[in-house]
Structures are given as C-alpha cells and as structure tokens.
mmCIF file of C-alpha atoms in Angstrom:
data_model
loop_
_atom_site.group_PDB
_atom_site.id
_atom_site.type_symbol
_atom_site.label_atom_id
_atom_site.label_comp_id
_atom_site.label_asym_id
_atom_site.label_seq_id
_atom_site.Cartn_x
_atom_site.Cartn_y
_atom_site.Cartn_z
ATOM 1 C CA MET A 26 -18.773 5.702 33.074
ATOM 2 C CA ASN A 27 -20.260 2.825 32.208
ATOM 3 C CA ARG A 28 -18.875 -0.390 30.923
ATOM 4 C CA GLY A 29 -19.947 0.351 27.192
ATOM 5 C CA GLY A 30 -18.804 3.623 27.334
ATOM 6 C CA LEU A 31 -15.283 2.678 28.767
ATOM 7 C CA ARG A 32 -15.203 -0.011 26.113
ATOM 8 C CA ARG A 33 -15.680 3.125 23.551
ATOM 9 C CA PHE A 34 -13.903 5.268 24.843
ATOM 10 C CA PHE A 35 -10.569 2.608 25.035
ATOM 11 C CA LEU A 36 -11.588 1.851 21.152
ATOM 12 C CA ALA A 37 -11.299 5.011 20.288
ATOM 13 C CA LEU A 38 -7.631 5.075 21.284
ATOM 14 C CA PHE A 39 -7.047 1.926 19.761
ATOM 15 C CA CYS A 40 -8.508 3.722 16.241
ATOM 16 C CA LEU A 41 -5.734 7.501 17.115
ATOM 17 C CA ALA A 42 -3.328 4.654 17.469
ATOM 18 C CA MET A 43 -4.113 3.242 13.875
ATOM 19 C CA ALA A 44 -4.620 6.541 12.465
ATOM 20 C CA VAL A 45 -1.256 7.491 13.405
ATOM 21 C CA ALA A 46 0.379 3.913 12.243
ATOM 22 C CA ALA A 47 -1.572 3.813 9.009
ATOM 23 C CA ALA A 48 -0.236 7.472 8.195
ATOM 24 C CA LEU A 49 3.757 6.575 8.909
ATOM 25 C CA PRO A 50 6.104 4.768 6.056
ATOM 26 C CA GLN A 51 7.962 3.111 8.896
ATOM 27 C CA VAL A 52 4.901 0.376 8.635
ATOM 28 C CA ASP A 53 5.846 -0.856 4.953
ATOM 29 C CA ARG A 54 10.179 -0.874 5.538
ATOM 30 C CA THR A 55 10.228 -4.631 6.724
ATOM 31 C CA GLY A 56 7.987 -5.601 3.895
ATOM 32 C CA ASP A 57 9.990 -3.379 1.510
ATOM 33 C CA ARG A 58 13.202 -5.267 2.474
ATOM 34 C CA TYR A 59 11.907 -8.528 2.984
ATOM 35 C CA LEU A 60 10.511 -8.931 -0.565
ATOM 36 C CA ASN A 61 13.656 -7.200 -1.840
ATOM 37 C CA GLU A 62 15.974 -9.233 -0.428
ATOM 38 C CA SER A 63 13.462 -12.569 -1.798
ATOM 39 C CA LEU A 64 13.003 -11.478 -4.936
ATOM 40 C CA THR A 65 16.593 -11.174 -5.526
ATOM 41 C CA GLN A 66 17.249 -14.661 -4.123
ATOM 42 C CA ALA A 67 14.686 -16.231 -6.343
ATOM 43 C CA LEU A 68 16.064 -14.236 -9.626
ATOM 44 C CA THR A 69 19.312 -15.470 -8.748
ATOM 45 C CA VAL A 70 18.233 -19.133 -7.979
ATOM 46 C CA PHE A 71 16.489 -18.512 -11.609
ATOM 47 C CA ALA A 72 19.100 -17.812 -13.648
ATOM 48 C CA VAL A 73 21.563 -20.373 -11.403
ATOM 49 C CA ALA A 74 18.901 -22.904 -13.288
ATOM 50 C CA ARG A 75 18.864 -21.129 -16.572
ATOM 51 C CA THR A 76 22.694 -21.812 -16.496
ATOM 52 C CA LEU A 77 22.830 -25.303 -15.573
ATOM 53 C CA ASN A 78 20.241 -26.114 -17.700
ATOM 54 C CA GLY A 79 22.892 -24.610 -20.698
ATOM 55 C CA VAL A 80 25.695 -26.663 -19.059
ATOM 56 C CA ILE A 81 23.956 -29.805 -19.295
ATOM 57 C CA SER A 82 23.038 -29.525 -22.848
ATOM 58 C CA VAL A 83 26.263 -29.088 -23.580
ATOM 59 C CA LEU A 84 27.367 -31.711 -21.583
ATOM 60 C CA GLN A 85 24.949 -34.124 -22.848
ATOM 61 C CA GLY A 86 26.429 -32.521 -26.370
ATOM 62 C CA THR A 87 30.060 -33.679 -25.832
ATOM 63 C CA GLU A 88 31.144 -36.932 -27.157
ATOM 64 C CA ILE A 89 34.347 -38.651 -26.131
ATOM 65 C CA ALA A 90 35.757 -40.523 -28.945
ATOM 66 C CA VAL A 91 37.943 -43.007 -28.347
ATOM 67 C CA GLN A 92 39.390 -45.435 -31.486
ATOM 68 C CA PRO A 93 43.203 -46.566 -30.602
ATOM 69 C CA VAL A 94 44.010 -49.557 -32.573
ATOM 70 C CA GLY A 95 41.223 -50.100 -34.532
ATOM 71 C CA ILE A 96 38.824 -50.527 -31.299
ATOM 72 C CA GLY A 97 35.861 -47.516 -31.973
ATOM 73 C CA VAL A 98 33.881 -46.364 -28.515
ATOM 74 C CA THR A 99 32.552 -42.948 -28.826
ATOM 75 C CA LEU A 100 31.013 -41.892 -25.183
ATOM 76 C CA THR A 101 28.660 -39.368 -24.097
ATOM 77 C CA PRO A 102 28.816 -39.147 -20.113
ATOM 78 C CA GLY A 103 26.671 -36.171 -20.133
ATOM 79 C CA GLU A 104 23.843 -38.685 -20.753
ATOM 80 C CA ILE A 105 23.814 -39.412 -17.083
ATOM 81 C CA LEU A 106 22.207 -35.916 -16.552
ATOM 82 C CA ASP A 107 18.963 -36.385 -19.003
ATOM 83 C CA PRO A 108 17.012 -37.043 -15.974
ATOM 84 C CA VAL A 109 17.896 -33.714 -13.723
ATOM 85 C CA ASN A 110 17.919 -32.033 -17.278
ATOM 86 C CA ASP A 111 14.238 -32.487 -17.373
ATOM 87 C CA LEU A 112 13.722 -31.798 -13.512
ATOM 88 C CA ILE A 113 15.532 -28.208 -13.904
ATOM 89 C CA GLU A 114 13.573 -27.050 -16.673
ATOM 90 C CA ARG A 115 10.229 -27.804 -14.823
ATOM 91 C CA PHE A 116 12.597 -26.054 -11.399
ATOM 92 C CA SER A 117 13.117 -22.914 -13.699
ATOM 93 C CA TRP A 118 9.416 -22.483 -14.444
ATOM 94 C CA VAL A 119 8.826 -22.674 -10.926
ATOM 95 C CA MET A 120 11.269 -20.403 -9.736
ATOM 96 C CA LEU A 121 10.050 -17.583 -12.539
ATOM 97 C CA ALA A 122 6.524 -18.652 -10.904
ATOM 98 C CA ALA A 123 7.635 -17.261 -7.529
ATOM 99 C CA SER A 124 9.461 -14.629 -8.990
ATOM 100 C CA ALA A 125 6.396 -13.343 -10.813
ATOM 101 C CA SER A 126 4.528 -13.907 -7.306
ATOM 102 C CA LEU A 127 6.716 -11.397 -5.866
ATOM 103 C CA GLY A 128 6.870 -8.973 -8.078
ATOM 104 C CA LEU A 129 3.076 -8.918 -7.864
ATOM 105 C CA GLN A 130 3.689 -8.477 -3.982
ATOM 106 C CA GLN A 131 5.931 -5.678 -4.342
ATOM 107 C CA LEU A 132 3.773 -4.125 -7.010
ATOM 108 C CA VAL A 133 0.595 -4.246 -4.312
ATOM 109 C CA GLY A 134 2.899 -3.485 -1.473
ATOM 110 C CA THR A 135 3.853 -0.379 -3.453
ATOM 111 C CA MET A 136 0.406 0.729 -3.701
ATOM 112 C CA VAL A 137 -0.512 0.423 -0.364
ATOM 113 C CA ALA A 138 1.819 2.462 0.607
ATOM 114 C CA HIS A 139 1.499 5.035 -1.665
ATOM 115 C CA GLU A 140 1.514 8.496 0.317
ATOM 116 C CA ALA A 141 -2.445 8.859 -0.685
ATOM 117 C CA VAL A 142 -3.646 5.378 0.507
ATOM 118 C CA ARG A 143 -2.117 5.889 3.837
ATOM 119 C CA LEU A 144 -3.964 9.378 4.739
ATOM 120 C CA VAL A 145 -7.063 7.709 3.536
ATOM 121 C CA ALA A 146 -6.702 4.765 5.743
ATOM 122 C CA SER A 147 -5.098 7.293 8.410
ATOM 123 C CA GLY A 148 -8.685 9.513 7.772
ATOM 124 C CA LEU A 149 -11.088 6.127 8.028
ATOM 125 C CA PHE A 150 -9.433 5.318 11.192
ATOM 126 C CA LEU A 151 -9.630 8.559 12.660
ATOM 127 C CA LEU A 152 -13.562 8.823 11.298
ATOM 128 C CA ALA A 153 -14.393 5.352 13.086
ATOM 129 C CA GLY A 154 -12.807 6.560 16.037
ATOM 130 C CA ALA A 155 -15.220 9.833 15.968
ATOM 131 C CA LEU A 156 -18.292 7.751 15.186
ATOM 132 C CA LEU A 157 -17.700 5.749 18.424
ATOM 133 C CA LEU A 158 -17.233 9.071 20.719
ATOM 134 C CA TRP A 159 -20.354 11.058 19.215
ATOM 135 C CA PRO A 160 -23.292 10.006 20.695
ATOM 136 C CA GLY A 161 -25.732 12.523 18.245
ATOM 137 C CA VAL A 162 -24.620 10.253 15.358
ATOM 138 C CA ARG A 163 -23.094 6.860 17.088
ATOM 139 C CA ASP A 164 -26.582 5.457 17.822
ATOM 140 C CA THR A 165 -28.342 6.179 14.381
ATOM 141 C CA PRO A 166 -28.896 2.693 12.466
ATOM 142 C CA TRP A 167 -27.088 3.765 9.513
ATOM 143 C CA VAL A 168 -23.762 4.667 11.348
ATOM 144 C CA ARG A 169 -23.812 1.481 13.582
ATOM 145 C CA ARG A 170 -23.981 -0.643 10.348
ATOM 146 C CA ALA A 171 -21.531 1.908 8.230
ATOM 147 C CA TRP A 172 -18.587 2.443 10.656
ATOM 148 C CA PRO A 173 -17.770 -1.261 11.362
ATOM 149 C CA LEU A 174 -17.266 -1.678 7.480
ATOM 150 C CA LEU A 175 -15.225 1.883 7.241
ATOM 151 C CA LEU A 176 -12.750 0.229 10.283
ATOM 152 C CA MET A 177 -12.496 -3.111 7.994
ATOM 153 C CA VAL A 178 -11.695 -1.153 4.581
ATOM 154 C CA ALA A 179 -8.746 0.838 7.125
ATOM 155 C CA LEU A 180 -7.635 -2.590 8.242
ATOM 156 C CA MET A 181 -6.737 -3.370 4.682
ATOM 157 C CA ARG A 182 -4.039 -0.652 5.113
ATOM 158 C CA PHE A 183 -2.051 -3.260 7.293
ATOM 159 C CA LEU A 184 -2.961 -6.715 5.638
ATOM 160 C CA VAL A 185 -0.264 -6.752 2.997
ATOM 161 C CA PRO A 186 2.635 -5.218 5.197
ATOM 162 C CA GLY A 187 1.264 -7.496 8.345
ATOM 163 C CA TYR A 188 1.523 -10.774 6.146
ATOM 164 C CA LEU A 189 5.017 -9.852 4.657
ATOM 165 C CA VAL A 190 6.388 -9.124 8.542
ATOM 166 C CA LEU A 191 5.186 -12.184 9.625
ATOM 167 C CA THR A 192 6.498 -14.264 6.366
ATOM 168 C CA ALA A 193 9.675 -12.312 6.641
ATOM 169 C CA ALA A 194 10.001 -13.778 10.566
ATOM 170 C CA VAL A 195 9.017 -17.569 9.319
ATOM 171 C CA SER A 196 11.667 -17.422 6.376
ATOM 172 C CA ASP A 197 14.314 -16.228 8.185
ATOM 173 C CA ALA A 198 13.808 -18.518 11.209
ATOM 174 C CA PHE A 199 13.110 -21.727 9.160
ATOM 175 C CA LEU A 200 13.834 -21.484 5.806
ATOM 176 C CA ALA A 201 16.556 -18.619 4.862
ATOM 177 C CA ALA A 202 19.283 -21.923 5.969
ATOM 178 C CA THR A 203 17.414 -24.750 3.665
ATOM 179 C CA ARG A 204 16.976 -21.718 0.731
ATOM 180 C CA ASP A 205 20.971 -20.769 1.153
ATOM 181 C CA HIS A 206 22.797 -23.895 1.252
ATOM 182 C CA ALA A 207 20.338 -25.618 -1.813
ATOM 183 C CA ALA A 208 21.647 -22.849 -3.946
ATOM 184 C CA ALA A 209 25.023 -22.915 -2.822
ATOM 185 C CA GLU A 210 24.937 -26.833 -3.689
ATOM 186 C CA LEU A 211 23.757 -25.892 -7.062
ATOM 187 C CA ARG A 212 26.547 -22.892 -7.982
ATOM 188 C CA GLY A 213 28.647 -25.973 -6.522
ATOM 189 C CA ALA A 214 27.385 -28.494 -9.308
ATOM 190 C CA GLN A 215 27.553 -26.020 -11.717
ATOM 191 C CA GLN A 216 31.139 -25.456 -11.655
ATOM 192 C CA MET A 217 31.512 -28.880 -11.045
ATOM 193 C CA MET A 218 30.332 -29.853 -13.910
ATOM 194 C CA GLU A 219 32.094 -27.032 -15.525
ATOM 195 C CA ASN A 220 35.541 -28.509 -14.908
ATOM 196 C CA GLU A 221 35.086 -31.933 -16.183
ATOM 197 C CA ARG A 222 33.617 -30.603 -19.395
ATOM 198 C CA ASN A 223 37.373 -28.661 -19.470
ATOM 199 C CA GLN A 224 38.896 -32.052 -18.594
ATOM 200 C CA TRP A 225 36.988 -33.690 -21.335
ATOM 201 C CA GLU A 226 38.125 -31.474 -24.030
ATOM 202 C CA THR A 227 41.866 -33.014 -22.806
ATOM 203 C CA LEU A 228 41.020 -36.542 -23.767
ATOM 204 C CA GLN A 229 40.122 -35.423 -27.735
ATOM 205 C CA PRO A 230 42.610 -37.054 -29.703
ATOM 206 C CA PRO A 231 44.856 -34.302 -31.739
ATOM 207 C CA ALA A 232 43.698 -34.046 -35.111
ATOM 208 C CA GLU A 233 47.074 -34.611 -36.938
ATOM 209 C CA ALA A 234 50.333 -36.261 -36.049
ATOM 210 C CA ALA A 235 53.154 -34.279 -35.626
ATOM 211 C CA PRO A 236 55.474 -34.483 -39.332
ATOM 212 C CA ASP A 237 58.202 -36.673 -37.656
ATOM 213 C CA ALA A 238 56.357 -39.385 -36.077
ATOM 214 C CA GLY A 239 54.028 -41.667 -37.012
ATOM 215 C CA TRP A 240 50.067 -41.998 -36.414
ATOM 216 C CA TRP A 241 50.582 -44.331 -33.797
ATOM 217 C CA SER A 242 53.098 -42.411 -31.442
ATOM 218 C CA GLY A 243 50.224 -39.918 -31.802
ATOM 219 C CA TRP A 244 47.655 -41.829 -30.103
ATOM 220 C CA GLU A 245 50.353 -43.465 -27.595
ATOM 221 C CA ARG A 246 51.124 -40.472 -26.358
ATOM 222 C CA TRP A 247 47.328 -39.325 -26.240
ATOM 223 C CA LEU A 248 46.842 -42.420 -24.426
ATOM 224 C CA GLY A 249 49.071 -41.999 -22.134
ATOM 225 C CA ASP A 250 48.393 -38.703 -21.000
ATOM 226 C CA ALA A 251 44.529 -39.407 -20.825
ATOM 227 C CA ARG A 252 45.845 -42.199 -18.335
ATOM 228 C CA GLY A 253 47.574 -40.096 -16.308
ATOM 229 C CA GLN A 254 45.811 -37.137 -16.247
ATOM 230 C CA PHE A 255 42.114 -38.224 -15.754
ATOM 231 C CA ASP A 256 39.986 -41.414 -15.275
ATOM 232 C CA LEU A 257 36.857 -41.392 -17.278
ATOM 233 C CA SER A 258 35.053 -43.693 -14.185
ATOM 234 C CA ALA A 259 35.943 -41.048 -11.834
ATOM 235 C CA SER A 260 34.225 -38.617 -14.028
ATOM 236 C CA PHE A 261 30.907 -40.636 -14.390
ATOM 237 C CA ALA A 262 30.704 -41.134 -10.816
ATOM 238 C CA ARG A 263 31.401 -37.960 -9.982
ATOM 239 C CA LEU A 264 28.225 -36.743 -12.348
ATOM 240 C CA GLN A 265 26.539 -39.324 -10.930
ATOM 241 C CA GLY A 266 26.775 -37.842 -7.538
ATOM 242 C CA ALA A 267 26.195 -34.525 -8.861
ATOM 243 C CA ALA A 268 22.718 -35.835 -10.084
ATOM 244 C CA ASP A 269 21.727 -36.736 -6.965
ATOM 245 C CA ARG A 270 22.546 -34.299 -4.941
ATOM 246 C CA MET A 271 20.851 -31.402 -7.789
ATOM 247 C CA ILE A 272 17.464 -33.504 -7.253
ATOM 248 C CA GLN A 273 17.527 -33.023 -3.930
ATOM 249 C CA GLU A 274 18.363 -29.619 -3.448
ATOM 250 C CA ILE A 275 15.454 -29.057 -6.290
ATOM 251 C CA VAL A 276 12.740 -30.764 -4.443
ATOM 252 C CA GLN A 277 14.133 -28.603 -1.323
ATOM 253 C CA LEU A 278 13.837 -24.992 -3.426
ATOM 254 C CA ILE A 279 10.615 -25.933 -4.613
ATOM 255 C CA ALA A 280 9.383 -26.583 -1.015
ATOM 256 C CA VAL A 281 10.678 -23.319 0.087
ATOM 257 C CA PHE A 282 9.648 -21.200 -2.627
ATOM 258 C CA ALA A 283 6.165 -23.191 -2.906
ATOM 259 C CA LEU A 284 5.566 -21.988 1.084
ATOM 260 C CA GLN A 285 6.893 -18.731 0.540
ATOM 261 C CA THR A 286 5.206 -17.022 -1.978
ATOM 262 C CA VAL A 287 2.189 -18.975 -1.998
ATOM 263 C CA LEU A 288 0.998 -20.869 1.469
ATOM 264 C CA LEU A 289 2.309 -18.623 3.638
ATOM 265 C CA PRO A 290 1.094 -15.565 2.447
ATOM 266 C CA LEU A 291 -2.401 -17.368 1.841
ATOM 267 C CA GLY A 292 -2.561 -18.597 5.647
ATOM 268 C CA PHE A 293 -1.508 -15.596 7.027
ATOM 269 C CA LEU A 294 -3.860 -13.251 5.211
ATOM 270 C CA TYR A 295 -6.690 -15.767 5.794
ATOM 271 C CA LEU A 296 -5.797 -15.230 9.672
ATOM 272 C CA LEU A 297 -5.868 -11.574 9.698
ATOM 273 C CA LEU A 298 -9.045 -11.504 7.771
ATOM 274 C CA ARG A 299 -10.163 -13.302 10.715
ATOM 275 C CA ILE A 300 -9.119 -10.983 13.143
ATOM 276 C CA GLY A 301 -10.617 -8.262 11.315
ATOM 277 C CA ARG A 302 -13.949 -9.567 10.734
ATOM 278 C CA ALA A 303 -13.866 -11.129 14.884
ATOM 279 C CA THR A 304 -12.934 -7.420 15.384
ATOM 280 C CA GLY A 305 -15.793 -5.777 12.971
ATOM 281 C CA ARG A 306 -18.116 -8.048 14.604
ATOM 282 C CA ALA A 307 -17.048 -6.991 18.284
ATOM 283 C CA LEU A 308 -17.183 -2.974 17.568
ATOM 284 C CA ALA A 309 -20.766 -3.853 15.918
ATOM 285 C CA GLY A 310 -22.123 -3.977 19.687
ATOM 286 C CA THR A 311 -20.334 -0.749 20.927
ATOM 287 C CA GLY A 312 -23.320 1.145 21.422
ATOM 288 C CA PRO A 313 -25.793 1.301 24.190
ATOM 289 C CA ALA A 314 -27.819 -1.592 24.277
ATOM 290 C CA SER A 315 -31.169 -1.243 23.313
ATOM 291 C CA PRO A 316 -33.823 -0.401 26.332
ATOM 292 C CA ALA A 317 -35.185 -3.158 27.464
ATOM 293 C CA PRO A 318 -38.936 -3.951 26.955
ATOM 294 C CA ARG A 319 -41.495 -2.489 29.866
ATOM 295 C CA GLY A 320 -43.491 -5.042 31.511
ATOM 296 C CA VAL A 321 -47.033 -4.872 31.343
ATOM 297 C CA GLY A 322 -48.319 -3.523 34.703
#
C-alpha cells in the first residue's frame, strides 16, 4: 500500500469512528449539563438584580421625619443608592440578554442532539469513509469535490457539543469562582438593605401619644429609643459601602456573562470552523496523484 493509500485508510477509520460517535447521545450530555447549569445561574442572577431594583426603589421612597422641639428634618437615606440603581436596571437587561443567549444555545443543542440529526450525521461520515476506499467512484471529479463537503456537513454535528464542552471547561476553571462570589455579594447586599429598611421603620414617631402622657413625653421616649438602638450615620455608611461593592460585583458579572455567552462561543466556533476547513482542504487531496505528463521523446 502506497503512502496515499495508507493515508486514505486511516482517514476512513477516522470517519468510521466519527460515525459511531455522531450516533451516540453521550456526546451531548456534557453540553446539556453545562447549559442547564449556566441558564439556571443566569436566571438566578437576573432575579437577584430585579429584586435589588425593587428593594432600592422602596428604600429611595422611604422618608425618616425627625421634627422634635420645632426642628423639622426629613431624611431620605435611600437616595445614596440612586447611581447604583440605574446600573442595576441596565444590568438586569444584560442578564436577560445572557439568559436568552443561553436559551437559544440550549435550543440549538437540542436540535443537534435529535435522533434524526445524529443518524444523518453518522450516515454522512460513513458515506465519506466509503468514498475514500471505493476506487471506482473515488476518482471521479464530482466525488472529489462533493465528499469533503459531505464531511464538513457531518462535522457540524460536533460543533455545538464541541464548543459547549470547551466553554464549560473554561468557565469552570476561570469564571465560576468570580461569578459565584459576585452573586453571593449581591444577595448579601440585598439582605443588608432589607435589614436597614426594617430598622428605619423603628425610627418613625408614634402616630399619637398615650392618653396619660403629653406630646413631649412621647417624643422624648422615641428619641431615647432611637439613640440607643440605631445610628443614622452608621446606616448611611453601610449603604454607601454596599453601593460601592455592588458596582464592583455588577461589573464583574457583566464581564463574566459577556465572556461566557458571547465571546467564548464565537471564538470556539470560529476555531472549530477553521479546523474543519483545514481538514476539508487536507482531505480534498487524498485521491491518487494525477499522472505526470509524458515527456516529448
């Protein structure tokens, strides 16, 4: 067997192996797991963003009225969170787009993993392998042009599972820790702001004093309790710190999900397509070499 024949033989074995792999559903399981987990995480973060937006809106509408001894002061501590609330509204749209992207990938993955698609891809691999080893048909011009195209179509069966596996590996190795930490910080900020809101409610003066006490006694009791239980300046500082942390974590999450749902899939698809094209060009030259022109005697 000459060198060209040996090359075609091993390529035919490769096509046979790909035909078996294309027919198996196990190829898609890792991608399905990754997409399900990623979609759940994206929807969870989206829900946290919408909840944060609602909590901050409530805080911004909360007023603390302090008017003892004729001095009127109305405080709105939630206004500190106004810049971060605008960012959260935009962040929620980013997370909605990321969730839609993952949902679309999941739909495409389901279509590619369908039994009919798997059988067609497997059959195309078998056809490409047969064309490599069938001398009577292999050397015809139309087959030499058609069968690399058939192989490229069959390779599409592995594009979606392939980039999903690669994206899952990169995400688990480099992105998961940042994503989980940022989501946990946002949930912690949400809980902290809800606690602050509950404490603000204790500062509201009583609607009316007890019948046996004057108005001054009611205000004096309320002011004493407020001084002992709550410090508005400390509350302002906690809110400002939470706002700064939320901005940092939101920027981190935007970068993670943009990389995970847009840049990595596009990059891996481009890489796999280039590999497929290079394979097709290499396979296009697997036929026997054209006979050398005879010299002029």
